[in-house]
Coordinates of C-alpha atoms in Angstrom, one line a residue:
Chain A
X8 CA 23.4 137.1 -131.0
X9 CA 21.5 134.2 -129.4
X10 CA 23.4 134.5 -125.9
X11 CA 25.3 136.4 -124.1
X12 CA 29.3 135.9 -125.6
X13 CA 32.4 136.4 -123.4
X14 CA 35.9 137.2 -124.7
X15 CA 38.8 135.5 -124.4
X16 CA 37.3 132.1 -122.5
X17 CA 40.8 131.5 -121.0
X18 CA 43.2 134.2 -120.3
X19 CA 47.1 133.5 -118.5
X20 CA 48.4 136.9 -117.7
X21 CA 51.6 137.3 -115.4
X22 CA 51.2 139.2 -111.9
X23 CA 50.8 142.9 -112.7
X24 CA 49.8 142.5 -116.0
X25 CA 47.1 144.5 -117.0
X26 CA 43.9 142.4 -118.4
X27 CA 40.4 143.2 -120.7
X28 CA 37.5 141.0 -120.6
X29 CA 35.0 141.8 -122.8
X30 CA 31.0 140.7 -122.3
X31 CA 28.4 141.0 -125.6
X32 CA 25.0 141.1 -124.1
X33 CA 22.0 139.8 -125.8
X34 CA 21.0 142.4 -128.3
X35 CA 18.7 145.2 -126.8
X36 CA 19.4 143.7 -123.0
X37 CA 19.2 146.9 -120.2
X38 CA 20.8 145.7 -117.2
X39 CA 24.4 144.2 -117.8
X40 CA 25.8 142.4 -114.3
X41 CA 29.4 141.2 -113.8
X42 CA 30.2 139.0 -111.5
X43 CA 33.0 136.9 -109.8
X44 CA 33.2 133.2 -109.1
X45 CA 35.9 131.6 -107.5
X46 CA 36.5 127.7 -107.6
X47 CA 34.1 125.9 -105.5
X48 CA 32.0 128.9 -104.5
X49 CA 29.0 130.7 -105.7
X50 CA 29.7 133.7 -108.1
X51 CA 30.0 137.0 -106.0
X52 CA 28.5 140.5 -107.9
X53 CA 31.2 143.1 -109.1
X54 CA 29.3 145.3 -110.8
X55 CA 25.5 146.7 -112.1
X56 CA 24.5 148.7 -115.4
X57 CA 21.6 149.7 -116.5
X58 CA 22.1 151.0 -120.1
X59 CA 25.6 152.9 -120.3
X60 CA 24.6 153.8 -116.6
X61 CA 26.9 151.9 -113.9
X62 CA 24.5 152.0 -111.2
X63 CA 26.3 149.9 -108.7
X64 CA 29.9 148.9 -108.6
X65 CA 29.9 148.3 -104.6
X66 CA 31.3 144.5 -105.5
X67 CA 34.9 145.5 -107.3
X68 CA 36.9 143.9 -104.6
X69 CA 39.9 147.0 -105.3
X70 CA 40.2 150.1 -107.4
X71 CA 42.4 147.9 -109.8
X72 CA 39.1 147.1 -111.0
X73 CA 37.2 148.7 -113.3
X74 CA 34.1 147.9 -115.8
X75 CA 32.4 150.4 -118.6
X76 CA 29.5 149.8 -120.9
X77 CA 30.0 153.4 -122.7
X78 CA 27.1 152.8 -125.5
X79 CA 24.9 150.9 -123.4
X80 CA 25.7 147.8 -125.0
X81 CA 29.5 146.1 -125.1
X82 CA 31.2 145.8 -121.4
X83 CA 34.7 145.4 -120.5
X84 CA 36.1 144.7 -117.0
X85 CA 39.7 145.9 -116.8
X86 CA 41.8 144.4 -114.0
X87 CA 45.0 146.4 -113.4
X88 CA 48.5 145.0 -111.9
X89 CA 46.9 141.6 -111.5
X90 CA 47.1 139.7 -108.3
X91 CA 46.9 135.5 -107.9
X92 CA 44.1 136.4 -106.0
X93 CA 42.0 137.7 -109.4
X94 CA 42.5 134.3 -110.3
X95 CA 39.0 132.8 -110.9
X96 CA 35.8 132.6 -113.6
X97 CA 34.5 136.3 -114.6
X98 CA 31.0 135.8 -115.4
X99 CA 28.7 138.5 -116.8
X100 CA 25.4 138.3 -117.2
X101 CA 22.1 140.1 -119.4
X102 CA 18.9 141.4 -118.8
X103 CA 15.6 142.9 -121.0
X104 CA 14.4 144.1 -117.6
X105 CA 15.5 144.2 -114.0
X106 CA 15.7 140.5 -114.3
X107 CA 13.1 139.9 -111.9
X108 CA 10.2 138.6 -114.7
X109 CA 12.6 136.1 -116.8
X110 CA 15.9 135.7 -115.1
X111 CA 19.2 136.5 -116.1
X112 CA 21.1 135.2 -119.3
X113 CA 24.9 134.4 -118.0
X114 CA 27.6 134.4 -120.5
X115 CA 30.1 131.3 -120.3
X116 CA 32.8 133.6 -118.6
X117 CA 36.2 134.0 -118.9
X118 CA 38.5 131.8 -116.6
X119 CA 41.5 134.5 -115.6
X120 CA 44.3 132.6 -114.2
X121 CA 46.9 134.9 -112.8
X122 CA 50.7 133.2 -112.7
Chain B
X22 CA 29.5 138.2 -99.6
X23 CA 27.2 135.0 -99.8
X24 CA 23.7 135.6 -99.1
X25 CA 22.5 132.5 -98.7
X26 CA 23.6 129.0 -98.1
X27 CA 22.3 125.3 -100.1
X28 CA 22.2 122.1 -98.4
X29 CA 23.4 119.3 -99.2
X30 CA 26.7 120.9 -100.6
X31 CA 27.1 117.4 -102.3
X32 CA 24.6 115.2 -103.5
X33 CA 24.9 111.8 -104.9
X34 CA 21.5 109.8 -106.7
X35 CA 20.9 107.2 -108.7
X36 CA 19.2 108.1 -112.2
X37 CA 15.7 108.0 -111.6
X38 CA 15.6 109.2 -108.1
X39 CA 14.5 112.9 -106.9
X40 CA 16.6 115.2 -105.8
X41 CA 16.0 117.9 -103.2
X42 CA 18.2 121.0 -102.5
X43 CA 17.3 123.5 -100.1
X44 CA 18.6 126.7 -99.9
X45 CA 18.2 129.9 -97.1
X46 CA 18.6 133.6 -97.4
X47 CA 19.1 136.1 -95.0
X48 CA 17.0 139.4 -95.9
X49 CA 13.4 140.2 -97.6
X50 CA 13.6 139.6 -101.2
X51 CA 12.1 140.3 -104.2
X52 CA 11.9 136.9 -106.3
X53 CA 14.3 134.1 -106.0
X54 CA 15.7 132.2 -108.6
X55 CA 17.0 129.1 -109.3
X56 CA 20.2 128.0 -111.9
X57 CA 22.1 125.3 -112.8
X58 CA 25.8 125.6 -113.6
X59 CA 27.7 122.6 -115.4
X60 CA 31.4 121.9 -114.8
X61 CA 33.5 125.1 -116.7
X62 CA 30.3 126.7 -118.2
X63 CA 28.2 129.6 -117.1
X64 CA 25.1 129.4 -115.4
X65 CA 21.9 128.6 -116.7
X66 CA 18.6 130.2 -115.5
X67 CA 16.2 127.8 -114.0
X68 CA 13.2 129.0 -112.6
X69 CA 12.0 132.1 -110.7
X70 CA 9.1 132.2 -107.6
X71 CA 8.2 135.6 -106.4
X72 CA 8.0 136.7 -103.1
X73 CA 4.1 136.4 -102.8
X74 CA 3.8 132.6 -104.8
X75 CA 4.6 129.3 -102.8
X76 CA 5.0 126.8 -105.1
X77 CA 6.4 126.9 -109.1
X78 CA 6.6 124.1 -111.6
X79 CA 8.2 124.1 -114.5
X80 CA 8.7 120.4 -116.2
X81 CA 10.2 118.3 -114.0
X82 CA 11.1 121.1 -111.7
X83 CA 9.3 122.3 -108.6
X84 CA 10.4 125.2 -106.1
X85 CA 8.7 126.2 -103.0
X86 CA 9.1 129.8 -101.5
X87 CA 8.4 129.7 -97.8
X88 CA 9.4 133.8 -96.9
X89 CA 8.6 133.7 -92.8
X90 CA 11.4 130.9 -92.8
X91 CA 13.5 133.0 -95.6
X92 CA 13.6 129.3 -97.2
X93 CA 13.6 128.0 -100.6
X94 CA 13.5 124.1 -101.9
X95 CA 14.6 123.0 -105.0
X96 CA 13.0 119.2 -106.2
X97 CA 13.9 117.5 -109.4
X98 CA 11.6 114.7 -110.3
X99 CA 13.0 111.6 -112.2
X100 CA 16.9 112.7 -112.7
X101 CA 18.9 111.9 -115.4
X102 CA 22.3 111.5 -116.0
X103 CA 22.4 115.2 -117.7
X104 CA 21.2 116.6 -114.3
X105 CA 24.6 116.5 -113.3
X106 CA 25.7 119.7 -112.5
X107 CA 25.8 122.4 -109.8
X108 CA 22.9 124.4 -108.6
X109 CA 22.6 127.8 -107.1
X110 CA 19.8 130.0 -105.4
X111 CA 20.3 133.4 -106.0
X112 CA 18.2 136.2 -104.2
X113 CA 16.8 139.3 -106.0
X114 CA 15.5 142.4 -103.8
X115 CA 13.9 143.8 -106.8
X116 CA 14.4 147.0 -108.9
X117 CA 17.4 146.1 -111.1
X118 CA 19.4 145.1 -107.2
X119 CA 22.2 142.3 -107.7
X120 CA 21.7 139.1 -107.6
X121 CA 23.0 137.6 -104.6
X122 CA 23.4 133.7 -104.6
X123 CA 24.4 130.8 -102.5
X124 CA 26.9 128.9 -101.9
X125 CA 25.5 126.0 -104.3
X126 CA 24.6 122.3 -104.1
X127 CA 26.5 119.6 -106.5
X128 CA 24.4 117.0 -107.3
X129 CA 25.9 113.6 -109.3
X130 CA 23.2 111.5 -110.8
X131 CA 24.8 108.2 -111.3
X132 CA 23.7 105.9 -114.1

């Protein structure tokens, strides 16, 4: 696609639900970032691939988190037994390179409110 | 954690005006890079200035890179209503690293 497309945009889940968000990088993107952004605050990194390779997942704030990108192109973060604290935007973002000729393309994110 | 901070947090302008945000970073860096993020949307990639440039244009955009005081500056000439939004420096240590951004800078351009 044009973008980078995030699925659901909003999702309610009850504490210790568990919850799927899925990211669709631009088509042919290498590096696949997710990150965090809680209201009022910049977004804070959760996670790095680089193909189907996760190369950095020092950001996942707990091991209820957990992100894949098995054919190098789809993501999903799964949160586990969600927390009020997970409350907040996940963003996740695309790449063609290492982002450091053109930038990155960010999704709209998914706003995870946990109740 | 944060790896940089933007000041003003909040800043207020008539249409027409220029805005400046300024924005610090703590460690040596690849590029840094520049978005904007309107209210519920994700961001939007602005601009990018290496770690050996100085100065960037692009439009009505200019961003100057000043590395011995780990300092960026973000000017928008002649705003508009539609710059409304929030702004964000993010750092980039190279080689596929994370991005690492700041705390942000909301600036209302007031008709």
């Amino acid at each position: 696609g044009a973008g980078v497309s995030q699925s659901p945009r909003y999702k309610v889940a009850k504490r210790g639900q568990d919850v799927a968000l899925r990211c669709d990088p631009i088509s042919g993107h290498v590096s696949l970032f997710w990150y965090q952004q809680a209201l009022g605050q910049g977004p804070e990194f959760l996670t790095y691939f680089q193909n189907e390779a996760q190369l950095d997942k020092s950001g996942l704030p707990s091991d209820r988190f957990f992100a894949e990108r098995p054919e190098g192109s789809v993501s999903t973060l799964k949160i586990q037994r969600t927390q009020q604290e997970d409350s907040a935007v996940y963003l996740c973002a695309s790449s063609q390179d290492y982002g450091d000729l053109h930038g990155y393309t960010f999704g709209s994110g998914t706003r995870l409110t946990v109740v | 954690s944060q790896q940089g901070e933007e000041d003003p947090q909040a800043l207020s302008i008539q249409e027409g005006e220029n805005a400046t945000m300024n924005c610090s970073y703590k460690t040596s860096i690849n590029n840094l890079q520049w978005y904007r993020q309107n209210s519920g949307r994700g961001l939007v990639h602005l601009i990018l200035i290496r770690s050996n440039e100085r100065e960037k244009h692009s439009g009505r955009l200019r961003v100057t890179l000043d590395t011995s005081k780990k300092s960026s500056s973000l000017l928008i000439t002649a705003s508009r209503a539609a710059d409304t939004a929030s702004y964000f420096c993010a750092t980039d240590r190279g080689g596929g690293n994370k991005l690492t951004f700041g705390t942000g800078t909301q600036l209302k351009v007031e008709l």
